[in-house]
PDB file of C-alpha atoms in Angstrom:
ATOM      1  CA  UNK U   1      32.711  37.306 -67.366  1.00 76.00           C
ATOM      2  CA  UNK U   2      33.347  34.742 -64.092  1.00 76.00           C
ATOM      3  CA  UNK U   3      30.115  33.369 -62.899  1.00 91.00           C
ATOM      4  CA  UNK U   4      28.678  30.462 -60.610  1.00 95.00           C
ATOM      5  CA  UNK U   5      26.039  28.539 -62.189  1.00 96.00           C
ATOM      6  CA  UNK U   6      23.702  25.610 -60.756  1.00 97.00           C
ATOM      7  CA  UNK U   7      22.083  22.829 -62.676  1.00 97.00           C
ATOM      8  CA  UNK U   8      19.110  21.871 -62.878  1.00 97.00           C
ATOM      9  CA  UNK U   9      17.528  24.873 -62.007  1.00 96.00           C
ATOM     10  CA  UNK U  10      14.214  22.747 -60.940  1.00 97.00           C
ATOM     11  CA  UNK U  11      14.069  19.306 -60.104  1.00 97.00           C
ATOM     12  CA  UNK U  12      10.880  16.874 -59.187  1.00 97.00           C
ATOM     13  CA  UNK U  13      11.999  13.889 -57.748  1.00 97.00           C
ATOM     14  CA  UNK U  14      10.262  10.833 -55.481  1.00 97.00           C
ATOM     15  CA  UNK U  15      11.077   9.740 -51.899  1.00 97.00           C
ATOM     16  CA  UNK U  16      14.017   7.217 -51.960  1.00 97.00           C
ATOM     17  CA  UNK U  17      15.893   8.420 -55.003  1.00 97.00           C
ATOM     18  CA  UNK U  18      19.519   9.529 -55.425  1.00 97.00           C
ATOM     19  CA  UNK U  19      19.817  13.285 -56.522  1.00 97.00           C
ATOM     20  CA  UNK U  20      22.711  15.217 -57.291  1.00 98.00           C
ATOM     21  CA  UNK U  21      22.789  18.700 -57.716  1.00 98.00           C
ATOM     22  CA  UNK U  22      25.581  20.782 -59.682  1.00 98.00           C
ATOM     23  CA  UNK U  23      27.586  23.680 -58.794  1.00 98.00           C
ATOM     24  CA  UNK U  24      30.276  25.354 -61.108  1.00 97.00           C
ATOM     25  CA  UNK U  25      32.121  28.386 -60.428  1.00 97.00           C
ATOM     26  CA  UNK U  26      34.551  30.217 -62.853  1.00 95.00           C
ATOM     27  CA  UNK U  27      35.787  32.515 -60.348  1.00 91.00           C
ATOM     28  CA  UNK U  28      38.745  30.382 -59.351  1.00 92.00           C
ATOM     29  CA  UNK U  29      37.772  30.766 -55.893  1.00 92.00           C
ATOM     30  CA  UNK U  30      38.962  28.478 -52.977  1.00 90.00           C
ATOM     31  CA  UNK U  31      35.820  28.232 -50.796  1.00 91.00           C
ATOM     32  CA  UNK U  32      32.461  26.868 -52.078  1.00 93.00           C
ATOM     33  CA  UNK U  33      29.151  26.372 -49.840  1.00 95.00           C
ATOM     34  CA  UNK U  34      25.738  24.941 -50.081  1.00 97.00           C
ATOM     35  CA  UNK U  35      22.702  26.395 -48.643  1.00 97.00           C
ATOM     36  CA  UNK U  36      19.218  25.879 -48.496  1.00 97.00           C
ATOM     37  CA  UNK U  37      16.406  28.140 -48.245  1.00 96.00           C
ATOM     38  CA  UNK U  38      13.045  27.599 -46.526  1.00 92.00           C
ATOM     39  CA  UNK U  39      10.477  29.848 -45.311  1.00 84.00           C
ATOM     40  CA  UNK U  40      11.087  31.269 -42.121  1.00 80.00           C
ATOM     41  CA  UNK U  41      14.628  29.694 -41.482  1.00 84.00           C
ATOM     42  CA  UNK U  42      16.484  32.146 -44.149  1.00 87.00           C
ATOM     43  CA  UNK U  43      19.393  30.414 -45.445  1.00 93.00           C
ATOM     44  CA  UNK U  44      21.142  26.946 -43.746  1.00 93.00           C
ATOM     45  CA  UNK U  45      24.658  25.928 -44.765  1.00 93.00           C
ATOM     46  CA  UNK U  46      24.536  22.124 -45.550  1.00 96.00           C
ATOM     47  CA  UNK U  47      28.141  21.928 -46.549  1.00 96.00           C
ATOM     48  CA  UNK U  48      31.119  23.725 -47.469  1.00 93.00           C
ATOM     49  CA  UNK U  49      34.779  23.140 -48.730  1.00 93.00           C
ATOM     50  CA  UNK U  50      37.716  25.652 -48.594  1.00 90.00           C
ATOM     51  CA  UNK U  51      39.704  23.675 -51.196  1.00 91.00           C
ATOM     52  CA  UNK U  52      40.302  20.650 -53.304  1.00 95.00           C
ATOM     53  CA  UNK U  53      39.839  17.560 -51.313  1.00 95.00           C
ATOM     54  CA  UNK U  54      38.228  19.543 -48.526  1.00 94.00           C
ATOM     55  CA  UNK U  55      34.671  18.956 -46.836  1.00 95.00           C
ATOM     56  CA  UNK U  56      32.970  20.283 -43.943  1.00 93.00           C
ATOM     57  CA  UNK U  57      29.731  19.793 -42.537  1.00 94.00           C
ATOM     58  CA  UNK U  58      27.549  22.742 -41.682  1.00 92.00           C
ATOM     59  CA  UNK U  59      24.277  23.147 -39.475  1.00 89.00           C
ATOM     60  CA  UNK U  60      21.788  20.692 -41.696  1.00 94.00           C
ATOM     61  CA  UNK U  61      23.972  18.482 -43.230  1.00 95.00           C
ATOM     62  CA  UNK U  62      21.980  15.061 -42.054  1.00 96.00           C
ATOM     63  CA  UNK U  63      21.230  13.352 -45.308  1.00 96.00           C
ATOM     64  CA  UNK U  64      23.616  15.448 -47.978  1.00 98.00           C
ATOM     65  CA  UNK U  65      26.887  14.863 -49.118  1.00 97.00           C
ATOM     66  CA  UNK U  66      29.475  16.737 -51.329  1.00 97.00           C
ATOM     67  CA  UNK U  67      33.027  15.989 -52.826  1.00 96.00           C
ATOM     68  CA  UNK U  68      35.506  18.280 -54.248  1.00 97.00           C
ATOM     69  CA  UNK U  69      37.743  17.049 -56.870  1.00 97.00           C
ATOM     70  CA  UNK U  70      38.552  20.077 -58.657  1.00 96.00           C
ATOM     71  CA  UNK U  71      38.312  23.797 -57.862  1.00 96.00           C
ATOM     72  CA  UNK U  72      35.580  24.549 -60.234  1.00 97.00           C
ATOM     73  CA  UNK U  73      32.842  22.022 -58.904  1.00 97.00           C
ATOM     74  CA  UNK U  74      31.091  21.120 -55.842  1.00 98.00           C
ATOM     75  CA  UNK U  75      28.148  18.663 -56.491  1.00 98.00           C
ATOM     76  CA  UNK U  76      25.867  18.231 -53.635  1.00 98.00           C
ATOM     77  CA  UNK U  77      24.165  15.002 -53.381  1.00 98.00           C
ATOM     78  CA  UNK U  78      20.808  13.729 -51.520  1.00 97.00           C
ATOM     79  CA  UNK U  79      21.545  10.101 -51.072  1.00 94.00           C
ATOM     80  CA  UNK U  80      17.816   9.091 -50.374  1.00 97.00           C
ATOM     81  CA  UNK U  81      15.603  11.979 -50.964  1.00 97.00           C
ATOM     82  CA  UNK U  82      13.023  12.778 -48.293  1.00 97.00           C
ATOM     83  CA  UNK U  83      10.111  15.231 -48.482  1.00 97.00           C
ATOM     84  CA  UNK U  84      11.712  17.290 -45.664  1.00 96.00           C
ATOM     85  CA  UNK U  85      14.474  17.890 -48.289  1.00 97.00           C
ATOM     86  CA  UNK U  86      11.612  19.869 -50.584  1.00 97.00           C
ATOM     87  CA  UNK U  87      13.712  23.517 -51.051  1.00 97.00           C
ATOM     88  CA  UNK U  88      15.562  25.976 -52.811  1.00 97.00           C
ATOM     89  CA  UNK U  89      19.434  25.474 -52.820  1.00 98.00           C
ATOM     90  CA  UNK U  90      21.823  27.856 -53.430  1.00 98.00           C
ATOM     91  CA  UNK U  91      25.618  27.215 -54.017  1.00 97.00           C
ATOM     92  CA  UNK U  92      27.958  30.252 -53.418  1.00 95.00           C
ATOM     93  CA  UNK U  93      31.684  30.628 -53.697  1.00 93.00           C
ATOM     94  CA  UNK U  94      34.214  33.080 -52.089  1.00 90.00           C
ATOM     95  CA  UNK U  95      37.865  33.866 -52.716  1.00 86.00           C
ATOM     96  CA  UNK U  96      40.640  33.971 -49.813  1.00 72.00           C
ATOM     97  CA  UNK U  97      41.250  31.800 -47.284  1.00 62.00           C
ATOM     98  CA  UNK U  98      39.149  30.483 -44.912  1.00 57.00           C
ATOM     99  CA  UNK U  99      35.934  31.869 -46.150  1.00 54.00           C
ATOM    100  CA  UNK U 100      35.519  35.289 -44.544  1.00 69.00           C
ATOM    101  CA  UNK U 101      35.214  36.557 -47.928  1.00 83.00           C
ATOM    102  CA  UNK U 102      32.099  38.270 -49.688  1.00 88.00           C
ATOM    103  CA  UNK U 103      30.134  34.862 -50.843  1.00 91.00           C
ATOM    104  CA  UNK U 104      28.858  35.270 -54.665  1.00 92.00           C
ATOM    105  CA  UNK U 105      25.466  32.853 -54.999  1.00 95.00           C
ATOM    106  CA  UNK U 106      24.412  31.221 -57.993  1.00 96.00           C
ATOM    107  CA  UNK U 107      20.611  31.446 -59.186  1.00 96.00           C
ATOM    108  CA  UNK U 108      19.346  28.604 -57.213  1.00 96.00           C
ATOM    109  CA  UNK U 109      18.043  25.239 -57.705  1.00 97.00           C
ATOM    110  CA  UNK U 110      13.930  24.230 -56.734  1.00 97.00           C
ATOM    111  CA  UNK U 111      13.839  20.691 -55.581  1.00 97.00           C
ATOM    112  CA  UNK U 112      10.662  19.123 -55.081  1.00 97.00           C
ATOM    113  CA  UNK U 113      10.506  15.454 -53.513  1.00 97.00           C
ATOM    114  CA  UNK U 114       7.309  13.902 -53.871  1.00 95.00           C
TER     115      UNK U 114
ATOM    116  CA  UNK A   1      20.459  30.430 -30.208  1.00 63.00           C
ATOM    117  CA  UNK A   2      19.896  32.463 -33.119  1.00 75.00           C
ATOM    118  CA  UNK A   3      23.183  34.763 -34.108  1.00 91.00           C
ATOM    119  CA  UNK A   4      21.591  36.852 -36.569  1.00 95.00           C
ATOM    120  CA  UNK A   5      18.070  38.514 -35.647  1.00 96.00           C
ATOM    121  CA  UNK A   6      16.001  40.237 -38.180  1.00 96.00           C
ATOM    122  CA  UNK A   7      12.745  40.940 -35.756  1.00 95.00           C
ATOM    123  CA  UNK A   8      11.015  42.934 -39.228  1.00 96.00           C
ATOM    124  CA  UNK A   9       9.542  39.895 -40.961  1.00 95.00           C
ATOM    125  CA  UNK A  10       7.301  41.958 -43.438  1.00 96.00           C
ATOM    126  CA  UNK A  11       7.309  45.764 -44.094  1.00 97.00           C
ATOM    127  CA  UNK A  12       5.437  47.774 -46.205  1.00 97.00           C
ATOM    128  CA  UNK A  13       6.160  51.351 -47.417  1.00 97.00           C
ATOM    129  CA  UNK A  14       5.137  53.705 -49.810  1.00 97.00           C
ATOM    130  CA  UNK A  15       7.287  54.794 -52.694  1.00 97.00           C
ATOM    131  CA  UNK A  16       9.793  57.619 -52.003  1.00 97.00           C
ATOM    132  CA  UNK A  17       9.340  56.669 -47.793  1.00 97.00           C
ATOM    133  CA  UNK A  18      12.300  55.957 -46.191  1.00 97.00           C
ATOM    134  CA  UNK A  19      12.556  52.395 -44.681  1.00 98.00           C
ATOM    135  CA  UNK A  20      14.907  50.922 -42.060  1.00 98.00           C
ATOM    136  CA  UNK A  21      15.510  47.198 -41.717  1.00 98.00           C
ATOM    137  CA  UNK A  22      17.142  46.146 -38.498  1.00 97.00           C
ATOM    138  CA  UNK A  23      19.838  43.333 -37.677  1.00 98.00           C
ATOM    139  CA  UNK A  24      20.863  42.340 -34.487  1.00 97.00           C
ATOM    140  CA  UNK A  25      23.574  39.643 -34.311  1.00 97.00           C
ATOM    141  CA  UNK A  26      25.515  38.114 -31.529  1.00 95.00           C
ATOM    142  CA  UNK A  27      29.063  36.634 -31.241  1.00 92.00           C
ATOM    143  CA  UNK A  28      31.695  36.313 -29.063  1.00 89.00           C
ATOM    144  CA  UNK A  29      34.605  36.621 -31.394  1.00 88.00           C
ATOM    145  CA  UNK A  30      36.548  40.138 -31.809  1.00 88.00           C
ATOM    146  CA  UNK A  31      37.144  39.735 -35.539  1.00 88.00           C
ATOM    147  CA  UNK A  32      33.958  39.147 -37.316  1.00 91.00           C
ATOM    148  CA  UNK A  33      32.190  40.455 -40.764  1.00 92.00           C
ATOM    149  CA  UNK A  34      28.755  41.312 -41.244  1.00 94.00           C
ATOM    150  CA  UNK A  35      27.241  41.555 -44.759  1.00 95.00           C
ATOM    151  CA  UNK A  36      23.400  42.501 -46.266  1.00 97.00           C
ATOM    152  CA  UNK A  37      22.107  40.704 -49.499  1.00 97.00           C
ATOM    153  CA  UNK A  38      19.239  41.292 -51.635  1.00 97.00           C
ATOM    154  CA  UNK A  39      16.904  38.799 -53.036  1.00 96.00           C
ATOM    155  CA  UNK A  40      14.307  40.258 -55.709  1.00 96.00           C
ATOM    156  CA  UNK A  41      10.977  38.183 -56.530  1.00 93.00           C
ATOM    157  CA  UNK A  42      13.187  36.761 -59.402  1.00 92.00           C
ATOM    158  CA  UNK A  43      15.167  34.811 -56.633  1.00 92.00           C
ATOM    159  CA  UNK A  44      18.709  35.400 -56.982  1.00 93.00           C
ATOM    160  CA  UNK A  45      20.936  36.574 -53.740  1.00 95.00           C
ATOM    161  CA  UNK A  46      22.590  40.047 -54.592  1.00 95.00           C
ATOM    162  CA  UNK A  47      25.518  41.070 -52.395  1.00 94.00           C
ATOM    163  CA  UNK A  48      25.031  44.758 -51.267  1.00 96.00           C
ATOM    164  CA  UNK A  49      27.888  45.139 -48.208  1.00 93.00           C
ATOM    165  CA  UNK A  50      30.517  44.022 -46.215  1.00 91.00           C
ATOM    166  CA  UNK A  51      31.809  45.216 -43.320  1.00 91.00           C
ATOM    167  CA  UNK A  52      34.593  44.179 -40.769  1.00 89.00           C
ATOM    168  CA  UNK A  53      34.172  44.471 -36.621  1.00 91.00           C
ATOM    169  CA  UNK A  54      36.833  46.951 -36.620  1.00 90.00           C
ATOM    170  CA  UNK A  55      35.351  49.355 -39.043  1.00 86.00           C
ATOM    171  CA  UNK A  56      32.068  51.245 -37.310  1.00 85.00           C
ATOM    172  CA  UNK A  57      31.960  54.099 -39.675  1.00 85.00           C
ATOM    173  CA  UNK A  58      28.535  54.201 -41.509  1.00 86.00           C
ATOM    174  CA  UNK A  59      28.799  53.629 -45.016  1.00 87.00           C
ATOM    175  CA  UNK A  60      26.344  55.296 -47.625  1.00 89.00           C
ATOM    176  CA  UNK A  61      25.755  54.114 -51.517  1.00 90.00           C
ATOM    177  CA  UNK A  62      23.233  56.285 -53.030  1.00 94.00           C
ATOM    178  CA  UNK A  63      20.035  55.524 -51.490  1.00 95.00           C
ATOM    179  CA  UNK A  64      21.409  52.743 -49.286  1.00 96.00           C
ATOM    180  CA  UNK A  65      23.356  53.503 -45.998  1.00 95.00           C
ATOM    181  CA  UNK A  66      24.473  51.604 -43.010  1.00 95.00           C
ATOM    182  CA  UNK A  67      24.600  52.097 -39.484  1.00 95.00           C
ATOM    183  CA  UNK A  68      26.946  49.570 -37.508  1.00 95.00           C
ATOM    184  CA  UNK A  69      26.909  49.951 -33.727  1.00 94.00           C
ATOM    185  CA  UNK A  70      28.879  47.597 -32.113  1.00 92.00           C
ATOM    186  CA  UNK A  71      27.754  48.956 -28.759  1.00 92.00           C
ATOM    187  CA  UNK A  72      24.130  47.569 -29.380  1.00 95.00           C
ATOM    188  CA  UNK A  73      25.451  44.618 -31.910  1.00 95.00           C
ATOM    189  CA  UNK A  74      23.509  45.886 -34.722  1.00 96.00           C
ATOM    190  CA  UNK A  75      24.401  46.756 -38.263  1.00 96.00           C
ATOM    191  CA  UNK A  76      21.096  48.596 -39.372  1.00 97.00           C
ATOM    192  CA  UNK A  77      20.285  49.019 -43.378  1.00 97.00           C
ATOM    193  CA  UNK A  78      18.563  52.227 -44.397  1.00 97.00           C
ATOM    194  CA  UNK A  79      16.811  52.747 -47.730  1.00 97.00           C
ATOM    195  CA  UNK A  80      15.986  56.421 -48.620  1.00 96.00           C
ATOM    196  CA  UNK A  81      13.373  57.658 -51.209  1.00 97.00           C
ATOM    197  CA  UNK A  82      12.443  53.957 -51.597  1.00 97.00           C
ATOM    198  CA  UNK A  83      11.349  52.740 -54.872  1.00 97.00           C
ATOM    199  CA  UNK A  84       9.314  49.950 -56.232  1.00 97.00           C
ATOM    200  CA  UNK A  85      12.443  48.350 -57.222  1.00 96.00           C
ATOM    201  CA  UNK A  86      13.547  47.940 -53.970  1.00 97.00           C
ATOM    202  CA  UNK A  87      10.750  45.370 -53.156  1.00 97.00           C
ATOM    203  CA  UNK A  88      12.568  42.172 -52.258  1.00 97.00           C
ATOM    204  CA  UNK A  89      13.421  39.796 -49.403  1.00 97.00           C
ATOM    205  CA  UNK A  90      17.117  41.373 -47.381  1.00 98.00           C
ATOM    206  CA  UNK A  91      18.902  39.354 -45.517  1.00 97.00           C
ATOM    207  CA  UNK A  92      21.601  40.141 -42.952  1.00 97.00           C
ATOM    208  CA  UNK A  93      24.766  37.356 -42.610  1.00 95.00           C
ATOM    209  CA  UNK A  94      27.674  37.221 -39.838  1.00 93.00           C
ATOM    210  CA  UNK A  95      30.992  35.663 -40.373  1.00 91.00           C
ATOM    211  CA  UNK A  96      32.944  34.884 -37.316  1.00 85.00           C
ATOM    212  CA  UNK A  97      36.892  33.918 -37.292  1.00 78.00           C
ATOM    213  CA  UNK A  98      36.237  31.693 -34.390  1.00 73.00           C
ATOM    214  CA  UNK A  99      33.827  29.485 -36.248  1.00 71.00           C
ATOM    215  CA  UNK A 100      35.903  29.300 -39.548  1.00 70.00           C
ATOM    216  CA  UNK A 101      34.399  31.959 -40.999  1.00 72.00           C
ATOM    217  CA  UNK A 102      30.786  30.351 -41.508  1.00 80.00           C
ATOM    218  CA  UNK A 103      28.191  32.310 -42.525  1.00 88.00           C
ATOM    219  CA  UNK A 104      25.235  32.816 -40.199  1.00 92.00           C
ATOM    220  CA  UNK A 105      21.698  34.168 -42.028  1.00 93.00           C
ATOM    221  CA  UNK A 106      18.990  36.068 -40.442  1.00 94.00           C
ATOM    222  CA  UNK A 107      15.434  34.890 -41.486  1.00 94.00           C
ATOM    223  CA  UNK A 108      15.240  38.016 -43.770  1.00 95.00           C
ATOM    224  CA  UNK A 109      13.044  40.958 -43.960  1.00 97.00           C
ATOM    225  CA  UNK A 110      10.487  41.138 -46.814  1.00 97.00           C
ATOM    226  CA  UNK A 111      10.445  44.402 -48.218  1.00 98.00           C
ATOM    227  CA  UNK A 112       7.380  45.731 -50.249  1.00 97.00           C
ATOM    228  CA  UNK A 113       7.191  49.351 -51.936  1.00 97.00           C
ATOM    229  CA  UNK A 114       4.064  50.396 -53.283  1.00 97.00           C
ATOM    230  CA  UNK A 115       3.837  53.117 -55.788  1.00 95.00           C
TER     231      UNK A 115
END
């Protein structure tokens, strides 16, 4: 069955370190998204991609970067982790063009920055 | 400004009661999509429903029903005869064509069903 996976599921890191969270989908979806979930804020969009080599900034993109070299993967990099980036991170993907289709989510990665 | 408002932060009901979760959205677009997702205590996000702005028919799926009213910019979700397994955080989301179909999520409503 097609799925979307994230790794690691839990990560503890130190302030200032570079961290990369992996997202892999086997739906063959064009569109992929990264969100962070914080209490009182719901899910907020960090970055998104509508296809290979396409990346776009979302609402809370500062301190994060992504790259899309193939259809299946959209890794999220925290260049220099900060305590404010402690959160639960969700990756999602959708088919169709431009992202109007339903987004299907991965299981999430809980990141703690000490 | 918040594009999706879920004013109910937490709701508790006794099992078998009906409960309605409110969702109010804001958009100037004529073409948009509305979604509901469920996040059970295990943490994953489960898709429940997608509606487009041109389809105002209410929808029923088992114990779940959705009331879409463009006149009041609302897309409310009702659970009939609630069960303990319905305990979760529920998110409403809006996707607009004019903003490239980005999803805007509400802050969620935490539902607890008491046995």
